[in-house]
Amino acid sequence: MASDLAANPFDVSLGCLSSSALDQLATQLDQIVDLGKRESQAILLATQSSLHAVLHDKLVRLLLLELNAARLDGRLYADNSAERWGQFLALSSQRRFWENLGEHYPGLLHRIETIVRNRCAASERFAVRWAADRKDLVGLGLSSSEELIEISFGAGDSHRGGQTVALLHCTSGRLTYKPRPVAVDASLIEFIADLEADLGPLTIRVPKVLVRKDYGWAEFVEHRYASDEGELRGFYRGIGHWLSLMRLLGGSDMHTENLIAHGMSPVVIDCETLFTPRLPNAPAGFGDALDEANRLIGSSVMSIGLLPDRGIGLGWHGVDSSAIGSLPGQQPLLPRTGVVDAGTDQARIGTIMVKAPIAQNHPSPDPALSTYWPDILGAFDEMNAHLQRLDSEGALHSRLQRFAQCLIRNVPRSTEVYSELMRMLWHPVSLHNEAEARGRAHDLLAKMASKVPAAPDDPAVIDAEIDDLLIADIPFFSTTPAKGCLDGPQGTQWRPVYNLLDTTLQHWMSADFELERHVIQAALVSAYINQGWRPDDPSMWPAKARTENLEWRRRKQIDGIMRKLMETAIHGVDGSVAWIAPIFIPNIGWAVKTLGPDLYGGTSGIALLLAAHLRESRAGRVDPIEGLQELFNATLRTLEIGETNRARQRKGSVKVRPLPPGGYWGLGSMIWTRMILEDWECGGSEGLHRARDIAKDMRTAAESTDMHDVLSGIAGAIPALLMLFERTGHDQYMDMAHELGDRLCKEAVRKDGKAFWTHEKWPAGIGGFAHGVTGVGWALTKIARATNEARYEEVAKEAFAFEDSFFDIAEQNWLDLRGLKEVKSSAAWCHGAVGIGLARLDLDPELKDESTRSVLRVAVAATSRLGLGWNHCACHGDLGAWELLDAAIALGEGPDEMSREELLAHVITSLEDNGPASGMTRDIFSPSLMPGLGGIAYQLLKAHPLSELPSILTMAVPSSNSGMDRDGHATAIAASCSGVPTASLS
């Protein structure tokens, strides 16, 4: 079936709504002195185009509904679908059609007429200003006898009666028109000029402007790539300078489209959102420490918008819209709606996945952002030091006074929030009952205000916001730094009067710049969404390992990581604790956040690590650390606060989307953690009860996800549910495991003896353990053995067959189906040979099936060749590879001539020579268990020959009698939890 997602298939239907107003505009333009005929025509065409675009966006759902109604009631009677489409266009292009709709949609015509009237008035206002000011635009690159050739309205959102930024193409160049005062731009230009007088030439720029009272003209800046390495470094040093300046000036909303790369200059083209007040959010209910951590992030350089960050809102999952992010190849596909089967009477709204638009914010077509992190940080430090000198001399405050009376914009609610509400208010159901729709919108904005202090809660202001949305305007709030009180839509006001200059300066003076640097480094990591990204640095795997004093050195590496974990903890007065780090969120990617409750990168993983250290130190297998017990207690307290709050939400009237069901990122991971802590008798007396309470959300979580994998999907929940069934004997957990297993079987794509599971990122399936078919097959085998039901085993074998079908002879490895530029095949736990080998070995620890031995040999060879030396983390680094290789050596299938002692010596030598590095987060401390340094410490704890710590890579289940005897000494060496025998190190 052919689909046509044309931008405006109903263009002909909209002419009757605007033709009269456009005729009137044409007359008005003809009367403007010094406006040429060709210029009038250009303005008129641009107005018509802008009007039709906004009307189509607001009315397309209504038109499709009416198309269907006309087809069903016989008003469309032509012989074929295409002709009936033509009949509807003819019908809907008549004014009478729209007037007749008034009976069912009472306020529709008035809203349309207001939009048309506002846009035409805005165009006339522009024309008058252009005619009056053209002679003064020479300083912006135009000639004294300039003529307007072409113009486009709508470069940005519509505000205050249909006014938008316009882009002008004139006889001698291009220009930007801004329907707001640009004195703040001029003041920022002067501020930078003063800095250049102090420091010498800088690469940061703001376009030159012509200032008028209520509007202004700005120089058009052309995007240009850097010409050489020097210009590239100049650009990224400019980014560091901008971060420092915007941190001082309280800048915000510096998203992708507000920065243009022009050679070595990062040019900020819209600086209206300076001196933004930093208001703390309301308590989230997950502990004081998390609230404090969120406050620190929200008041840091992250609030500027320049640094990479990923959206979590509807339609923006994983999107990085930051001014230096949005890296090519690192953006998810975006869902966009359009008209499917336009040109037929079967036309309807459909969704397609499209690539994120290419912005002009990068200085090269393939930006290697990671290469220039030192340049960004160095320039940030340099400018901070100079600003601090100015402050100590008393000069900084006086320099800021130039901004006192400049009009600035404040954005108390994101444009995405307004856009979603506008979409709801223009839905046919809302058009039919506008009062009810207004009530819903009012309730939503009021509830948002109860959680976001910056958002208005005054009913009059909220009503004014809705009034703007009803006429396709995004509400606009403005003030001056000296005033602080916001002037809102429809003449409303919000917030008390206070001096934003002084509060912003005080906020800067109280900054923790070491934390700011940490946040910058962490944010730069989050530009890379793919976990398979690898640095270009030489391998860290040592050619020759040092084997002396190995046990002492192992303990020293663990001690260093654990002490850093303690140093970076943020404590709350309620006994909770939190950490800030780049974390990986499934379906979103990397982002700088406070750690969540999961095992993969969150607090459950840290609780497991701390408990493991305490356990090993009591047994004498690692040196005790003072204060670690208290940190564990705080971590456990944090988990309990979160569990209690989620239980309260479950019982509340407002339904909250549950966490995913997954075994590493989701409910399954939290259940598994609770069960391990229960086994170790260090999770309190309520461990099993809390695990069962977490499981109450499992069905809802499974119903809410389309993910099938082990990491965050339904496959990862199965081992945790089986563990709960084994411990409690309650059939409900087996029933849930059955349901998930049945769903995996039902939703598998099965063909030619192979099975895989689709996802929008991987419609043809994906391999590997954490995200792909090996993990799903592993989970299905687990439930098959627990239930003796052959259907699970059958699909599991087909999943393994799918994985094996992508074994590449030349690579001697399984292909990585993610299509990464850097690698054809991978050797990691998450994607590649380590995870594949460990999964098969976990299911056949004694190598009873010869195929397991074959898989293990290939996985070991690929891991030895490809999986070592990139970083040290457990997820995709050396400490994940260590577990596979160590187990293989114990079974006689390890790398040639390498003992377990030599393997561990290589790992520890690499840690000593390079410092612990965790892949994506290689240059900063990340406490996370799987992608961070936490997993390095855990695996080193596990490396002691008498350790009985379970495998975090296969969600291992320790035996009920494992652990400590009464004297606190290790029991006899037992089989490892993954089933792989252990042996003493020499």
Coordinates of N, CA and C in Angstrom, one line a residue, residues 572-720:
G572 N 21.8 12.8 52.4 CA 20.6 13.6 52.8 C 20.4 13.5 54.3
V573 N 19.6 14.5 54.8 CA 19.4 14.5 56.3 C 18.5 13.4 56.8
D574 N 17.8 12.7 55.8 CA 17.0 11.6 56.2 C 17.7 10.3 56.1
G575 N 19.0 10.3 56.0 CA 19.8 9.1 56.0 C 19.9 8.5 54.6
S576 N 19.4 9.1 53.6 CA 19.6 8.6 52.2 C 20.9 9.1 51.6
V577 N 21.2 8.5 50.4 CA 22.4 8.9 49.7 C 22.2 8.8 48.2
A578 N 23.0 9.6 47.5 CA 22.8 9.7 46.0 C 24.1 9.9 45.4
W579 N 24.2 9.6 44.1 CA 25.4 9.9 43.3 C 25.0 10.6 42.0
I580 N 25.8 11.4 41.4 CA 25.6 12.0 40.1 C 26.6 11.4 39.1
A581 N 26.1 10.9 38.0 CA 27.0 10.3 37.0 C 26.3 10.2 35.7
P582 N 27.1 10.0 34.6 CA 26.4 9.6 33.4 C 25.9 8.2 33.5
I583 N 24.6 8.0 33.3 CA 24.0 6.7 33.4 C 23.3 6.3 32.1
F584 N 23.2 5.0 31.8 CA 22.6 4.5 30.6 C 21.2 4.2 30.9
I585 N 20.3 4.8 30.1 CA 18.8 4.5 30.3 C 18.3 3.9 29.0
P586 N 17.8 2.7 29.1 CA 17.3 2.0 27.8 C 16.3 2.8 27.1
N587 N 16.4 2.8 25.7 CA 15.6 3.5 24.8 C 15.8 5.0 24.8
I588 N 16.8 5.5 25.7 CA 17.1 6.9 25.7 C 18.6 7.1 25.5
G589 N 19.4 6.4 26.2 CA 20.9 6.5 26.0 C 21.5 7.0 27.2
W590 N 22.7 7.7 27.1 CA 23.4 8.2 28.2 C 22.9 9.6 28.6
A591 N 22.8 9.9 29.9 CA 22.4 11.2 30.3 C 23.0 11.4 31.7
V592 N 23.3 12.6 32.1 CA 23.8 13.0 33.4 C 22.6 13.1 34.3
K593 N 22.5 12.1 35.3 CA 21.3 12.1 36.2 C 21.8 11.6 37.6
T594 N 20.9 11.7 38.5 CA 21.1 11.0 39.8 C 20.9 9.5 39.5
L595 N 21.6 8.7 40.2 CA 21.4 7.2 39.9 C 20.0 6.8 40.3
G596 N 19.5 5.9 39.5 CA 18.1 5.4 39.8 C 18.2 4.2 40.7
P597 N 17.2 3.4 40.8 CA 17.1 2.2 41.7 C 17.6 0.9 41.1
D598 N 18.1 0.9 39.8 CA 18.3 -0.3 39.1 C 19.7 -0.9 39.5
L599 N 19.9 -2.1 39.0 CA 21.2 -2.8 39.3 C 22.3 -2.4 38.3
Y600 N 21.9 -2.1 37.0 CA 22.9 -1.9 36.0 C 23.8 -0.6 36.3
G601 N 23.1 0.5 36.5 CA 23.9 1.7 36.8 C 23.5 2.4 38.0
G602 N 22.6 1.8 38.8 CA 21.9 2.6 39.9 C 22.2 2.1 41.3
T603 N 21.3 2.5 42.2 CA 21.6 2.3 43.6 C 21.5 0.8 44.0
S604 N 20.7 0.0 43.4 CA 20.7 -1.5 43.7 C 22.1 -2.1 43.4
G605 N 22.7 -1.7 42.4 CA 24.1 -2.2 42.1 C 25.1 -1.7 43.1
I606 N 25.0 -0.5 43.6 CA 25.9 0.0 44.6 C 25.7 -0.7 45.9
A607 N 24.4 -1.0 46.2 CA 24.1 -1.7 47.5 C 24.7 -3.1 47.4
L608 N 24.6 -3.7 46.3 CA 25.2 -5.1 46.1 C 26.7 -5.0 46.3
L609 N 27.4 -4.0 45.7 CA 28.8 -3.8 45.8 C 29.2 -3.6 47.2
L610 N 28.5 -2.7 47.9 CA 28.9 -2.4 49.3 C 28.7 -3.6 50.2
A611 N 27.6 -4.4 50.0 CA 27.4 -5.6 50.8 C 28.4 -6.6 50.5
A612 N 28.8 -6.7 49.2 CA 29.9 -7.7 48.9 C 31.2 -7.3 49.5
H613 N 31.5 -6.1 49.6 CA 32.8 -5.7 50.2 C 32.7 -6.0 51.7
L614 N 31.6 -5.6 52.4 CA 31.5 -5.9 53.8 C 31.6 -7.4 54.1
R615 N 31.0 -8.2 53.2 CA 31.0 -9.6 53.4 C 32.4 -10.2 53.2
E616 N 33.1 -9.7 52.2 CA 34.5 -10.2 51.9 C 35.5 -9.7 53.0
S617 N 35.2 -8.5 53.5 CA 36.1 -7.9 54.6 C 36.0 -8.7 55.9
R618 N 34.7 -9.1 56.2 CA 34.5 -9.9 57.4 C 35.2 -11.3 57.3
A619 N 35.4 -11.8 56.1 CA 36.0 -13.0 55.8 C 37.6 -12.9 55.7
G620 N 38.0 -11.6 55.8 CA 39.5 -11.4 55.7 C 40.0 -11.4 54.2
R621 N 39.1 -11.3 53.3 CA 39.6 -11.4 51.9 C 39.8 -10.0 51.2
V622 N 39.5 -9.0 52.0 CA 39.7 -7.6 51.5 C 39.8 -6.8 52.8
D623 N 40.6 -5.7 52.7 CA 40.8 -4.8 53.9 C 39.5 -4.0 54.2
P624 N 39.2 -4.0 55.5 CA 38.0 -3.2 55.9 C 38.2 -1.7 55.7
I625 N 37.1 -1.0 55.5 CA 37.2 0.5 55.3 C 36.2 1.1 56.3
E626 N 36.7 2.0 57.1 CA 35.9 2.7 58.1 C 34.8 3.5 57.4
G627 N 33.6 3.4 57.8 CA 32.5 4.2 57.3 C 31.7 3.5 56.2
L628 N 32.2 2.3 55.7 CA 31.6 1.7 54.6 C 30.2 1.0 55.0
Q629 N 30.2 0.6 56.3 CA 28.9 0.0 56.8 C 27.9 1.1 56.8
E630 N 28.2 2.3 57.3 CA 27.3 3.4 57.3 C 26.8 3.8 55.9
L631 N 27.7 3.7 54.9 CA 27.3 4.0 53.6 C 26.4 3.0 53.0
F632 N 26.6 1.7 53.4 CA 25.7 0.7 53.0 C 24.3 0.9 53.6
N633 N 24.3 1.3 54.9 CA 23.0 1.5 55.6 C 22.3 2.6 54.9
A634 N 23.0 3.7 54.4 CA 22.3 4.8 53.7 C 21.8 4.4 52.4
T635 N 22.6 3.5 51.7 CA 22.2 3.0 50.4 C 20.9 2.2 50.5
L636 N 20.9 1.3 51.5 CA 19.7 0.5 51.8 C 18.5 1.3 52.2
R637 N 18.8 2.4 53.0 CA 17.7 3.3 53.3 C 17.1 4.0 52.1
T638 N 18.0 4.3 51.1 CA 17.5 5.0 49.9 C 16.7 4.0 49.1
L639 N 17.1 2.8 49.0 CA 16.2 1.8 48.3 C 14.9 1.6 49.0
E640 N 14.9 1.6 50.3 CA 13.6 1.5 51.0 C 12.7 2.6 50.8
I641 N 13.2 3.9 50.8 CA 12.4 5.1 50.6 C 11.8 5.0 49.2
G642 N 12.6 4.6 48.2 CA 12.0 4.5 46.8 C 11.0 3.4 46.7
E643 N 11.2 2.2 47.4 CA 10.2 1.1 47.3 C 8.9 1.5 48.0
T644 N 9.0 2.2 49.1 CA 7.8 2.7 49.8 C 7.1 3.7 49.0
N645 N 7.8 4.6 48.3 CA 7.1 5.6 47.5 C 6.4 5.0 46.3
R646 N 7.1 4.0 45.7 CA 6.5 3.4 44.5 C 5.3 2.6 44.9
A647 N 5.3 2.0 46.1 CA 4.1 1.3 46.6 C 3.0 2.2 46.9
R648 N 3.3 3.4 47.4 CA 2.3 4.4 47.6 C 1.7 4.9 46.3
Q649 N 2.5 5.1 45.3 CA 2.0 5.5 44.0 C 1.1 4.4 43.4
R650 N 1.5 3.2 43.6 CA 0.7 2.1 43.1 C -0.8 2.1 43.6
K651 N -0.9 2.6 44.9 CA -2.2 2.6 45.5 C -2.9 3.9 45.3
G652 N -2.2 4.9 44.7 CA -2.8 6.2 44.6 C -3.8 6.3 43.4
S653 N -4.5 7.4 43.4 CA -5.5 7.6 42.3 C -4.9 8.0 41.0
V654 N -3.7 8.6 41.0 CA -3.0 8.9 39.8 C -2.1 7.8 39.4
K655 N -2.3 7.2 38.3 CA -1.5 6.1 37.9 C -0.2 6.5 37.3
V656 N 0.9 6.0 37.8 CA 2.2 6.3 37.4 C 2.8 5.1 36.7
R657 N 3.4 5.4 35.6 CA 4.0 4.3 34.8 C 5.1 3.6 35.6
P658 N 5.1 2.3 35.7 CA 6.0 1.6 36.5 C 7.4 1.5 35.8
L659 N 8.4 1.1 36.6 CA 9.7 0.9 36.0 C 9.6 -0.3 35.0
P660 N 10.6 -0.4 34.1 CA 10.6 -1.5 33.2 C 10.7 -2.9 34.0
P661 N 10.4 -4.0 33.4 CA 10.5 -5.3 34.1 C 11.9 -5.9 34.1
G662 N 12.9 -5.3 33.5 CA 14.2 -5.9 33.1 C 15.0 -6.4 34.3
G663 N 15.9 -7.3 33.9 CA 16.8 -8.0 34.9 C 18.0 -7.2 35.3
Y664 N 18.3 -6.1 34.6 CA 19.4 -5.2 35.0 C 18.9 -3.8 35.1
W665 N 18.0 -3.4 34.3 CA 17.4 -2.0 34.5 C 15.9 -2.2 34.6
G666 N 15.5 -2.4 35.8 CA 14.0 -2.5 36.1 C 13.7 -3.4 37.3
L667 N 12.5 -3.8 37.4 CA 12.0 -4.5 38.6 C 12.7 -5.8 38.8
G668 N 13.0 -6.5 37.7 CA 13.7 -7.8 37.9 C 15.1 -7.6 38.6
S669 N 15.8 -6.5 38.3 CA 17.1 -6.3 38.9 C 16.9 -5.9 40.3
M670 N 15.9 -5.2 40.7 CA 15.7 -4.9 42.1 C 15.3 -6.1 42.9
I671 N 14.5 -7.0 42.3 CA 14.1 -8.2 43.0 C 15.4 -9.1 43.2
W672 N 16.2 -9.2 42.2 CA 17.4 -10.0 42.3 C 18.3 -9.5 43.4
T673 N 18.5 -8.2 43.4 CA 19.3 -7.6 44.4 C 18.8 -7.9 45.8
R674 N 17.5 -7.7 46.0 CA 16.9 -8.0 47.3 C 17.1 -9.5 47.7
M675 N 17.0 -10.4 46.8 CA 17.2 -11.8 47.1 C 18.7 -12.1 47.5
I676 N 19.6 -11.4 46.8 CA 21.0 -11.7 47.2 C 21.3 -11.1 48.6
L677 N 20.8 -9.9 48.8 CA 21.0 -9.3 50.1 C 20.4 -10.1 51.2
E678 N 19.2 -10.7 50.9 CA 18.5 -11.6 51.9 C 19.4 -12.8 52.1
D679 N 20.0 -13.4 51.1 CA 20.9 -14.6 51.3 C 22.1 -14.2 52.2
W680 N 22.6 -13.0 52.0 CA 23.7 -12.6 52.8 C 23.4 -12.1 54.2
E681 N 22.1 -12.0 54.4 CA 21.6 -11.6 55.8 C 22.1 -10.2 56.1
C682 N 22.1 -9.3 55.0 CA 22.6 -7.9 55.2 C 21.6 -6.9 54.7
G683 N 20.4 -7.4 54.3 CA 19.4 -6.5 53.8 C 18.3 -6.2 54.7
G684 N 18.5 -6.5 56.0 CA 17.4 -6.3 57.0 C 16.5 -7.5 56.9
S685 N 15.5 -7.6 57.8 CA 14.6 -8.7 58.0 C 13.5 -8.7 57.0
E686 N 13.4 -7.6 56.2 CA 12.3 -7.4 55.3 C 12.6 -7.7 53.9
G687 N 13.8 -8.2 53.6 CA 14.3 -8.3 52.2 C 13.3 -9.1 51.3
L688 N 12.9 -10.3 51.8 CA 12.0 -11.1 51.0 C 10.6 -10.4 50.8
H689 N 10.1 -9.8 51.9 CA 8.9 -9.0 51.8 C 9.0 -7.9 50.8
R690 N 10.1 -7.2 50.8 CA 10.2 -6.1 49.8 C 10.4 -6.6 48.4
A691 N 11.0 -7.7 48.2 CA 11.1 -8.3 46.9 C 9.7 -8.6 46.4
R692 N 8.9 -9.2 47.2 CA 7.6 -9.6 46.8 C 6.7 -8.3 46.5
D693 N 7.0 -7.3 47.3 CA 6.2 -6.0 47.0 C 6.6 -5.4 45.7
I694 N 7.9 -5.5 45.4 CA 8.4 -5.0 44.1 C 7.7 -5.7 42.9
A695 N 7.5 -7.0 43.1 CA 6.9 -7.9 42.1 C 5.5 -7.6 41.8
K696 N 4.8 -6.8 42.7 CA 3.4 -6.5 42.5 C 3.2 -5.6 41.2
D697 N 4.3 -4.9 40.8 CA 4.2 -4.0 39.6 C 4.6 -4.8 38.4
M698 N 5.0 -6.0 38.5 CA 5.6 -6.7 37.3 C 4.6 -6.8 36.1
R699 N 3.4 -7.2 36.4 CA 2.4 -7.4 35.3 C 2.2 -6.1 34.5
T700 N 2.0 -5.0 35.3 CA 1.8 -3.7 34.7 C 3.0 -3.3 33.9
A701 N 4.2 -3.5 34.5 CA 5.4 -3.2 33.8 C 5.6 -3.9 32.5
A702 N 5.3 -5.2 32.5 CA 5.4 -6.0 31.3 C 4.4 -5.5 30.3
E703 N 3.2 -5.2 30.7 CA 2.2 -4.7 29.7 C 2.6 -3.3 29.1
S704 N 3.4 -2.6 29.8 CA 3.8 -1.2 29.4 C 5.0 -1.2 28.5
T705 N 5.6 -2.3 28.2 CA 6.9 -2.3 27.5 C 6.7 -3.1 26.2
D706 N 7.5 -2.7 25.2 CA 7.7 -3.5 24.0 C 9.0 -4.1 23.9
M707 N 9.8 -4.1 25.0 CA 11.1 -4.6 25.0 C 11.1 -6.1 25.5
H708 N 11.9 -6.9 24.8 CA 11.9 -8.3 25.1 C 13.2 -8.8 25.8
D709 N 14.2 -7.9 25.8 CA 15.5 -8.3 26.2 C 15.7 -8.6 27.7
V710 N 16.9 -9.0 28.0 CA 17.3 -9.2 29.4 C 17.5 -7.9 30.1
L711 N 18.2 -6.9 29.5 CA 18.5 -5.7 30.2 C 17.3 -5.0 30.8
S712 N 16.4 -4.6 30.0 CA 15.2 -3.9 30.5 C 13.9 -4.5 30.2
G713 N 13.9 -5.6 29.4 CA 12.6 -6.2 28.9 C 12.1 -7.3 29.7
I714 N 11.2 -8.0 29.2 CA 10.4 -9.1 29.9 C 11.3 -10.3 30.1
A715 N 12.3 -10.6 29.2 CA 13.1 -11.8 29.5 C 13.9 -11.6 30.8
G716 N 14.3 -10.4 31.1 CA 15.1 -10.2 32.3 C 14.3 -10.4 33.6
A717 N 13.0 -10.4 33.5 CA 12.2 -10.5 34.7 C 12.0 -12.0 35.1
I718 N 12.2 -12.9 34.1 CA 11.9 -14.3 34.3 C 12.8 -14.9 35.4
P719 N 14.2 -14.8 35.4 CA 15.0 -15.4 36.4 C 14.6 -14.8 37.8
A720 N 14.3 -13.5 37.9 CA 13.9 -13.0 39.2 C 12.6 -13.6 39.7

